[in-house]
PDB file of C-alpha atoms in Angstrom:
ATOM      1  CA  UNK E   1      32.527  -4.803  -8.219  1.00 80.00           C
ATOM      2  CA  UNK E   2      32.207  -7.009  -5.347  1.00 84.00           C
ATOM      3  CA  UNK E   3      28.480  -6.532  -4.314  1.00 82.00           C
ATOM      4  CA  UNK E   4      27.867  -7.757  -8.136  1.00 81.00           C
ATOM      5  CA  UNK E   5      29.893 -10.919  -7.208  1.00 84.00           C
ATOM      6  CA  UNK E   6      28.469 -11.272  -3.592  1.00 83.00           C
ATOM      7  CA  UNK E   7      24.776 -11.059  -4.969  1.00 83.00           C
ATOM      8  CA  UNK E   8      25.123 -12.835  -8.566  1.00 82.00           C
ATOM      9  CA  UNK E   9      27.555 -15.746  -7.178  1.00 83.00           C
ATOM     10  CA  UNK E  10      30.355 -15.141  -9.793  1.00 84.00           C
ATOM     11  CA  UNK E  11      34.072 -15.303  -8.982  1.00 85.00           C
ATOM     12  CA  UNK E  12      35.571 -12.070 -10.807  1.00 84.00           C
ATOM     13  CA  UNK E  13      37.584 -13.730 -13.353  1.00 82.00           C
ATOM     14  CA  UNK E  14      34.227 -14.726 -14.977  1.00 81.00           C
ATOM     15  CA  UNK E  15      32.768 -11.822 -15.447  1.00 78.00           C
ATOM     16  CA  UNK E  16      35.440  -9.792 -17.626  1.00 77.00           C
ATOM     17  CA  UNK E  17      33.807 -10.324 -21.282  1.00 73.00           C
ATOM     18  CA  UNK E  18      30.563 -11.341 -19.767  1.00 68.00           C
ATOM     19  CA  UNK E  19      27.316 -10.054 -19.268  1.00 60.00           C
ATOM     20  CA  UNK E  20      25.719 -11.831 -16.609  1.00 51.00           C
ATOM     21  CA  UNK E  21      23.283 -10.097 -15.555  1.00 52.00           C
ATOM     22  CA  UNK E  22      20.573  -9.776 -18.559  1.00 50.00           C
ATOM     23  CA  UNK E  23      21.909 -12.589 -20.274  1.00 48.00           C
ATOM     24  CA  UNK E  24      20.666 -15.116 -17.088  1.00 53.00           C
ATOM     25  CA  UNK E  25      17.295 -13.410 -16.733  1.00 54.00           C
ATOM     26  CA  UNK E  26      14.023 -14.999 -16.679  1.00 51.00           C
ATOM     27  CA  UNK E  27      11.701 -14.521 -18.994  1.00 50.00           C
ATOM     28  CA  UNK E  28      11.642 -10.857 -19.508  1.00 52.00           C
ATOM     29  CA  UNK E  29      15.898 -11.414 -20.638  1.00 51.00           C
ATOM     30  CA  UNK E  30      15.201 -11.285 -24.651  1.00 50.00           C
ATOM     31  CA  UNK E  31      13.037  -7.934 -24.367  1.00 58.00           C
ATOM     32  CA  UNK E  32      15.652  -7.008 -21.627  1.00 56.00           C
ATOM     33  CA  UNK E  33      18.054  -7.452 -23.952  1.00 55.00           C
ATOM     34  CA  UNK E  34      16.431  -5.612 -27.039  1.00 61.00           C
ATOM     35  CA  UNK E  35      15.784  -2.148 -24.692  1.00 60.00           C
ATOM     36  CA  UNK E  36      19.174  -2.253 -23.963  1.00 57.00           C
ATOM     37  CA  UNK E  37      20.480  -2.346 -27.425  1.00 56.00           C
ATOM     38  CA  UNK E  38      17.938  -0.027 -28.813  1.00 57.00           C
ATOM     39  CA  UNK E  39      19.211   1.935 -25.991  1.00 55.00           C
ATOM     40  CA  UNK E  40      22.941   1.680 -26.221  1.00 52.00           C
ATOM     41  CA  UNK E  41      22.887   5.118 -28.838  1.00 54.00           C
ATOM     42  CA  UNK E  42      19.947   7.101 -26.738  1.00 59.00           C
ATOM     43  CA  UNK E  43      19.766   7.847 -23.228  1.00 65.00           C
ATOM     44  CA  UNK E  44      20.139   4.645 -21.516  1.00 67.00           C
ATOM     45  CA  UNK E  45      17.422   2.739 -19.698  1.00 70.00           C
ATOM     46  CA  UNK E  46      15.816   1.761 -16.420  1.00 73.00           C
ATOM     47  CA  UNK E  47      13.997  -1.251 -15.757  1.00 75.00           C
ATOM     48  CA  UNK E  48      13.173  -4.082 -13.803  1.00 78.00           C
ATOM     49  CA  UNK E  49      13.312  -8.055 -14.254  1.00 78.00           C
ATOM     50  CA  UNK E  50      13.676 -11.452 -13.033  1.00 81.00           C
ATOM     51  CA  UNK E  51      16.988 -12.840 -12.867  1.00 80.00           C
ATOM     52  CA  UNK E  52      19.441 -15.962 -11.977  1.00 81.00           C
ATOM     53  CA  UNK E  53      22.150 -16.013 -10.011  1.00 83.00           C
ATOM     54  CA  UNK E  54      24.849 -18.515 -11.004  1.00 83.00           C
ATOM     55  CA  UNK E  55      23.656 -21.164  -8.424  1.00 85.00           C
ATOM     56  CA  UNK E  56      20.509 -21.124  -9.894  1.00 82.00           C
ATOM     57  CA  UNK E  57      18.386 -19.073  -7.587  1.00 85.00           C
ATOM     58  CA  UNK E  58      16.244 -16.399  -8.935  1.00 83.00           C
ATOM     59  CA  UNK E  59      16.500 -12.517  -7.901  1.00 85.00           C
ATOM     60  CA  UNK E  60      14.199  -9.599  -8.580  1.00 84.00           C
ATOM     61  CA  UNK E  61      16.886  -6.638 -10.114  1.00 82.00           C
ATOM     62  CA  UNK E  62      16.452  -3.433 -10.726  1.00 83.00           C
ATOM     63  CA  UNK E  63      18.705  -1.681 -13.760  1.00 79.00           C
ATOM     64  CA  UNK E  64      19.947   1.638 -14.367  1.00 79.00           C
ATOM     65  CA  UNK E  65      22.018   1.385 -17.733  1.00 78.00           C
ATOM     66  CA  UNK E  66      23.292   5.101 -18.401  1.00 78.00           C
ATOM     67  CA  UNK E  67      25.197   5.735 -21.778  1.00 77.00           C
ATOM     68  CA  UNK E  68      29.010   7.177 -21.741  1.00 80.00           C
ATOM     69  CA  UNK E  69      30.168   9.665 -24.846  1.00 80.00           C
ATOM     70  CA  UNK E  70      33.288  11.033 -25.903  1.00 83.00           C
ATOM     71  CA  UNK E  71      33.683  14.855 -26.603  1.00 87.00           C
ATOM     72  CA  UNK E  72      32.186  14.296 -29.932  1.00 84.00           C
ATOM     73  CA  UNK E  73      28.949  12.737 -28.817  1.00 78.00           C
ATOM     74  CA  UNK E  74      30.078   9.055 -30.174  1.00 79.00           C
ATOM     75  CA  UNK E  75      28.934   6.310 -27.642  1.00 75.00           C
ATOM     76  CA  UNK E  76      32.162   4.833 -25.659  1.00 77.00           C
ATOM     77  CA  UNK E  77      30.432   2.759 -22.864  1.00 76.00           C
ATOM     78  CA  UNK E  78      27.972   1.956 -20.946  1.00 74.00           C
ATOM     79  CA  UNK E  79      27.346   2.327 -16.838  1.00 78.00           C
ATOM     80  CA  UNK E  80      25.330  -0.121 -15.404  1.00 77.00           C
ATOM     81  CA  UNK E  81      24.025   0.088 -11.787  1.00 79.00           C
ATOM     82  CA  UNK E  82      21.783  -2.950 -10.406  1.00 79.00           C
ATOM     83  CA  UNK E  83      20.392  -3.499  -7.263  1.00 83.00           C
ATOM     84  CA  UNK E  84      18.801  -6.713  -5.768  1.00 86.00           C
ATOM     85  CA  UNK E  85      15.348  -4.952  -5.102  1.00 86.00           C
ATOM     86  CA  UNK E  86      14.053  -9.426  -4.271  1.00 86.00           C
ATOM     87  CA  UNK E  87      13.421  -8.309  -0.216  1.00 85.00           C
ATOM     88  CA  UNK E  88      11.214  -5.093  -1.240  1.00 86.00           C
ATOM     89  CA  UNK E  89       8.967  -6.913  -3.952  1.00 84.00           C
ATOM     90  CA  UNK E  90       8.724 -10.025  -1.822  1.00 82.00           C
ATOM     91  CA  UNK E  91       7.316  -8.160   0.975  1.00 84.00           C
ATOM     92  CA  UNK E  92       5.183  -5.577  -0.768  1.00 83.00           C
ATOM     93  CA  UNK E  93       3.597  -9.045  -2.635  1.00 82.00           C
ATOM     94  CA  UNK E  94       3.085 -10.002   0.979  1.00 80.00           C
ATOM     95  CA  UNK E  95       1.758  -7.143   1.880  1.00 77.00           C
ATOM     96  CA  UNK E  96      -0.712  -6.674  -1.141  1.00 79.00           C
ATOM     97  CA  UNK E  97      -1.879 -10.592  -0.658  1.00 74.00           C
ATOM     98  CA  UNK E  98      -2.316  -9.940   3.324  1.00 70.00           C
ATOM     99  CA  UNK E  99      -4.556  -7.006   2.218  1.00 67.00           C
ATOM    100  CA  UNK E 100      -6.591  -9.485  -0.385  1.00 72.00           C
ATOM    101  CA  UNK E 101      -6.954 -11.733   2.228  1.00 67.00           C
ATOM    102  CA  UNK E 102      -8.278  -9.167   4.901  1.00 63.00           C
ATOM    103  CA  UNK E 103     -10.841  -7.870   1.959  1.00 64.00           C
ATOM    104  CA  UNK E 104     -12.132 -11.008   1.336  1.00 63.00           C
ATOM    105  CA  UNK E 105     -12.808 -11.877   5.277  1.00 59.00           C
ATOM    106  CA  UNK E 106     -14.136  -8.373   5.391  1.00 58.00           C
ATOM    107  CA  UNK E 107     -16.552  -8.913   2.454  1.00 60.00           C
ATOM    108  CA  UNK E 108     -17.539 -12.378   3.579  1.00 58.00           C
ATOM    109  CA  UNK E 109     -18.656 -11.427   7.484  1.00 59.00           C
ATOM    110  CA  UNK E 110     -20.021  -8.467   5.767  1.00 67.00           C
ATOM    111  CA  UNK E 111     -17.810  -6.130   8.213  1.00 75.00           C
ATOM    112  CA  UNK E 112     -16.979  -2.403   7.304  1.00 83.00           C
ATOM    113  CA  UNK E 113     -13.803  -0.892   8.372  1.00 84.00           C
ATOM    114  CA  UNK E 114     -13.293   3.245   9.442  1.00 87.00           C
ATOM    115  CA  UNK E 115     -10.181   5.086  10.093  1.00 87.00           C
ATOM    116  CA  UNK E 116      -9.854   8.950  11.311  1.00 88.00           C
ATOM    117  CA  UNK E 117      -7.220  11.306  11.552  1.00 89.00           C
ATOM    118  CA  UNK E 118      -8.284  13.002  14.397  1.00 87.00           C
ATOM    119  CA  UNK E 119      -6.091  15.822  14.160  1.00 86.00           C
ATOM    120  CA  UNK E 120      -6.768  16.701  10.106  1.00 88.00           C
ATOM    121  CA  UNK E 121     -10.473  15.472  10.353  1.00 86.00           C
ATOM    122  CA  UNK E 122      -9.789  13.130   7.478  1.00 89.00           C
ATOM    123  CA  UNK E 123     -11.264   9.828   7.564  1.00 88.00           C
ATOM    124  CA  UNK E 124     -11.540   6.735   5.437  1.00 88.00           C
ATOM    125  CA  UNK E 125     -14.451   4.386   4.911  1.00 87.00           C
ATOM    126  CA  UNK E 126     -15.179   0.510   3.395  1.00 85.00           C
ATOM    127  CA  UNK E 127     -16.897   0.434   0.756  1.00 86.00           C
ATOM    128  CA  UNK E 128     -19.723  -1.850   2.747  1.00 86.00           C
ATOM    129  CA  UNK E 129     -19.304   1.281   5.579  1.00 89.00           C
ATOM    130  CA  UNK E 130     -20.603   3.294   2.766  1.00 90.00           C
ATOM    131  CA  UNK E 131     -23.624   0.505   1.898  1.00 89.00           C
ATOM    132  CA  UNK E 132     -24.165   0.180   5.483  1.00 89.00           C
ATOM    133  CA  UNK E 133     -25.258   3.620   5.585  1.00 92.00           C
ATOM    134  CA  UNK E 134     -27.071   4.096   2.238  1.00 91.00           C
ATOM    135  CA  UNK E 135     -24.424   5.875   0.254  1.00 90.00           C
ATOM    136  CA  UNK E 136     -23.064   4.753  -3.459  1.00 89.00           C
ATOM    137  CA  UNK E 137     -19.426   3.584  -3.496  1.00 87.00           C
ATOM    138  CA  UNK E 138     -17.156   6.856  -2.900  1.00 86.00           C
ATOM    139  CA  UNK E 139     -19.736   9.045  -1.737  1.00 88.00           C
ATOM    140  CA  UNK E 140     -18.830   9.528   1.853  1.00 89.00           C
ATOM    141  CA  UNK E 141     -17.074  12.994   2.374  1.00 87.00           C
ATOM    142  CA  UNK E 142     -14.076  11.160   3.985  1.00 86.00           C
ATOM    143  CA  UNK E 143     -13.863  13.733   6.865  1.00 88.00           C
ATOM    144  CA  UNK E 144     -15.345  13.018  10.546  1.00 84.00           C
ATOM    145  CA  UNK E 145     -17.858  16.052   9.911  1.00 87.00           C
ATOM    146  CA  UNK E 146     -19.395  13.432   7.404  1.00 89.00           C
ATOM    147  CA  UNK E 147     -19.437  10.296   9.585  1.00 89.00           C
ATOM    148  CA  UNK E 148     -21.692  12.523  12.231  1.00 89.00           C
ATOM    149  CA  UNK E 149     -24.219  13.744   9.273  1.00 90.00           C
ATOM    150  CA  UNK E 150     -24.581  10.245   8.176  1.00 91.00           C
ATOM    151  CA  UNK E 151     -26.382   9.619  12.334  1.00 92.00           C
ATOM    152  CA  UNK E 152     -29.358  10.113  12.931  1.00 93.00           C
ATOM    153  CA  UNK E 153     -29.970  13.952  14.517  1.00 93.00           C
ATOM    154  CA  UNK E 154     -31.332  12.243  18.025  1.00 94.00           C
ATOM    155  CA  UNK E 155     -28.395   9.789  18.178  1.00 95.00           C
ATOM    156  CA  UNK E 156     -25.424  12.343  17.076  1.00 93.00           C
ATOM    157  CA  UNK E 157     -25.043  13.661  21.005  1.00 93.00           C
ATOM    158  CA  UNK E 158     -25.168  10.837  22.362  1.00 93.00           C
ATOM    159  CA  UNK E 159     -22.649   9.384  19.996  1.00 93.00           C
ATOM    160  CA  UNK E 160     -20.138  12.014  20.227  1.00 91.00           C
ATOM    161  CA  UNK E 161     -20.581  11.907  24.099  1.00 93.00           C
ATOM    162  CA  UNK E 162     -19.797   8.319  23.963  1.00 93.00           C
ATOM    163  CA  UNK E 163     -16.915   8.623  21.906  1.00 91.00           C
ATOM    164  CA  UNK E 164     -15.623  11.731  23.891  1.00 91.00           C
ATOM    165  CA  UNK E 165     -15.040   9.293  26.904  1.00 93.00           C
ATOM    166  CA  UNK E 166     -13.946   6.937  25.453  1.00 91.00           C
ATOM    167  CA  UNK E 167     -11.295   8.888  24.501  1.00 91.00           C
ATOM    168  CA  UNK E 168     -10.931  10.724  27.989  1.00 90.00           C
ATOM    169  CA  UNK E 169     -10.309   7.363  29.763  1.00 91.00           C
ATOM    170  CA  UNK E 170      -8.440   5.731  26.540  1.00 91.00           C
ATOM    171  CA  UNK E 171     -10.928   2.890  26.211  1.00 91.00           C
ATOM    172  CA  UNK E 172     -12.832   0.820  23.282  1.00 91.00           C
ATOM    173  CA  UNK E 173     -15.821   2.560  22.430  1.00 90.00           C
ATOM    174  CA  UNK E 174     -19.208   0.451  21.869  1.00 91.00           C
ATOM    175  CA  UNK E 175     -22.112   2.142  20.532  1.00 90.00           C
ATOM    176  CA  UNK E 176     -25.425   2.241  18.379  1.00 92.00           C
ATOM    177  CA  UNK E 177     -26.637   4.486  16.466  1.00 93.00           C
ATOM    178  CA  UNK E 178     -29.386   4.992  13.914  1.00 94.00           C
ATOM    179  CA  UNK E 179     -28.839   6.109  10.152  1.00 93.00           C
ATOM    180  CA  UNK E 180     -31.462   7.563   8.086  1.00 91.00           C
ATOM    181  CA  UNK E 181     -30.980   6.182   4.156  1.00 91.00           C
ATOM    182  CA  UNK E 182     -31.751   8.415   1.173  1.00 87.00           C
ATOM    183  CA  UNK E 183     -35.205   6.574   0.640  1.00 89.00           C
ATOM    184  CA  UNK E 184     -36.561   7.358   4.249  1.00 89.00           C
ATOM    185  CA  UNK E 185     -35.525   3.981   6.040  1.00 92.00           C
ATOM    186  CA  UNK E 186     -34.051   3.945   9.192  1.00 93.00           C
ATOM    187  CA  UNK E 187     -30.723   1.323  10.230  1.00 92.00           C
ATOM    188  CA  UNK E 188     -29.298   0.712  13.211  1.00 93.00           C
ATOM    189  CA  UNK E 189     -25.296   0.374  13.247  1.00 91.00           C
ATOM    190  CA  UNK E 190     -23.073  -1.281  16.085  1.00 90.00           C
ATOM    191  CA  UNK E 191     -19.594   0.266  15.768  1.00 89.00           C
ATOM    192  CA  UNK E 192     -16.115  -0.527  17.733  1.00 88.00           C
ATOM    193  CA  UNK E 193     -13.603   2.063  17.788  1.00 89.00           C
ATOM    194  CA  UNK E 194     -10.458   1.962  19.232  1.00 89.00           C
ATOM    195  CA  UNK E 195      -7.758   5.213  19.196  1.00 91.00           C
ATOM    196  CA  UNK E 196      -4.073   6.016  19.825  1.00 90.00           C
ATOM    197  CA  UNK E 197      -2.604   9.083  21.054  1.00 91.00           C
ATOM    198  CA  UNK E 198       0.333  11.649  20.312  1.00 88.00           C
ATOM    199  CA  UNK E 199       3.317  12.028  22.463  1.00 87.00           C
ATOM    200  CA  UNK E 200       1.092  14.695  24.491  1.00 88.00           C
ATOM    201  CA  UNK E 201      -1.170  12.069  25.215  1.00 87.00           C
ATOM    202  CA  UNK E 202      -3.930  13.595  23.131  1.00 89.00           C
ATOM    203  CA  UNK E 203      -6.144  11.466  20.523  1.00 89.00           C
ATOM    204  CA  UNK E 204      -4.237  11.263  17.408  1.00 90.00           C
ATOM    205  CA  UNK E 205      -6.218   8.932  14.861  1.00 89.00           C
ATOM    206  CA  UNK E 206      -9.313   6.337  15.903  1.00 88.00           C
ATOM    207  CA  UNK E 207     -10.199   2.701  14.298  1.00 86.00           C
ATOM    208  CA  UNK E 208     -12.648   0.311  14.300  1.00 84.00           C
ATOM    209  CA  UNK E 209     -15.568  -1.614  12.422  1.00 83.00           C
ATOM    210  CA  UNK E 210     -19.225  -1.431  11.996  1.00 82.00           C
TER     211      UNK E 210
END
C-alpha cells in the first residue's frame, strides 16, 4: 500500500513479485527469512528486525505475518502487516542510556535517590539509600511507614514536622536525621526532598536525594 512505499522508498511497480521487506534486512534477514517459511503452513509469525530501505538507510520494523486458508485448511496467502517501530526503539535506547548515565553519576558521588507516592504510601529507594541506612539490597519495605522506622525514634518528630511544612508552604525540604544500623552504630543522613501536588493542590508524590 502506500505507507509501505512512503516508508521503504519503492515506487509500486517494484514491488509486485518482490519481497522487500525481509529480503533487505540486516543481519537478522536469513533467520527472518527461515521463521517465515517454517511459518508459512502454521500460524504465522511476529517479530522484529533491522531493515533497509531502498536508499540505503536502515529502519527498525516490526512484522505481523498472519497465514490465509481456503475452506479446506490448504494455505492460499499470506498477510503481512509492518510498522516502522525506528522512533520508539531509538528513544527508549535513549532513554535506557540516559538512565545508565544517571546510575553511574549516582554511584560515583555516592548519592541515593527516594521517590514517594504520597497518596498510596508507596515509595522507592537506591540501592546506596538502602546502604546508607544499613539495610541489604531490597530490604527496605518500599512504603513511607518504612522510611520513618529506618530514623532514629528522637529524630522521627522532628522529621515529619519538617517535612509537614515543607509541604504546607510547597518548599524544598532540608533536613538531618540520625539512623540506627543493625550492628548498633549510629549515621547521620542529609536529605533534599522536593514534592508536587494534585489538581486540589494537595501533596501528590515527593523526591529527592540523601
Amino acid at each position: 500500500n502506500s505507507a509501505f512505499l512512503r516508508t521503504y522508498g519503492y515506487a509500486a511497480e517494484e514491488v509486485p513479485g518482490q519481497t522487500p521487506a525481509p529480503l533487505h534486512s540486516i543481519g537478522s534477514g536469513p533467520k527472518v527469512l527461515e521463521d517465515l517459511g517454517q511459518n508459512a503452513n502454521g500460524d504465522g509469525w511476529l517479530g522484529e528486525f533491522v531493515n533497509r530501505r531502498k536508499d540505503g538507510t536502515e529502519l527498525i520494523v516490526s512484522l505481523n505475518t498472519s497465514v490465509i486458508k481456503d475452506p479446506d485448511g490448504r494455505v492460499v496467502g499470506l498477510l503481512r502487516v509492518a510498522r516502522d517501530i525506528t522512533e520508539r526503539i531509538g528513544a527508549e535506547r535513549a532513554v535506557r542510556t540516559a538512565e545508565e548515565r544517571m546510575r553511574f553519576a549516582l554511584e560515583a558521588a555516592e548519592v541515593g535517590i527516594w521517590e514517594a507516592d504520597l497518596k498510596t504510601g508507596v515509595s522507592f529507594w537506591t540501592e546506596r539509600c538502602e546502604e546508607m541506612h544499613g539495610l541489604a539490597h531490597g530490604a527496605y519495605g518500599k512504603t513511607f511507614q518504612s522510611f520513618i522506622d529506618c530514623i532514629h525514634p528522637d529524630d522521627q518528630a522532628r522529621t515529619m514536622a519538617i517535612l509537614d511544612e515543607a509541604m504546607r508552604s510547597r518548599r524544598e525540604a532540608r533536613m538531618e536525621y540520625r539512623t540506627v544500623w543493625p550492628d548498633g552504630s549510629v549515621r547521620h543522613i542529609a536529605t533534599t526532598a522536593n514534592f508536587s501536588y494534585d489538581e486540589t493542590g494537595q501533596p501528590a508524590r515527593g523526591a529527592g536525594f540523601s
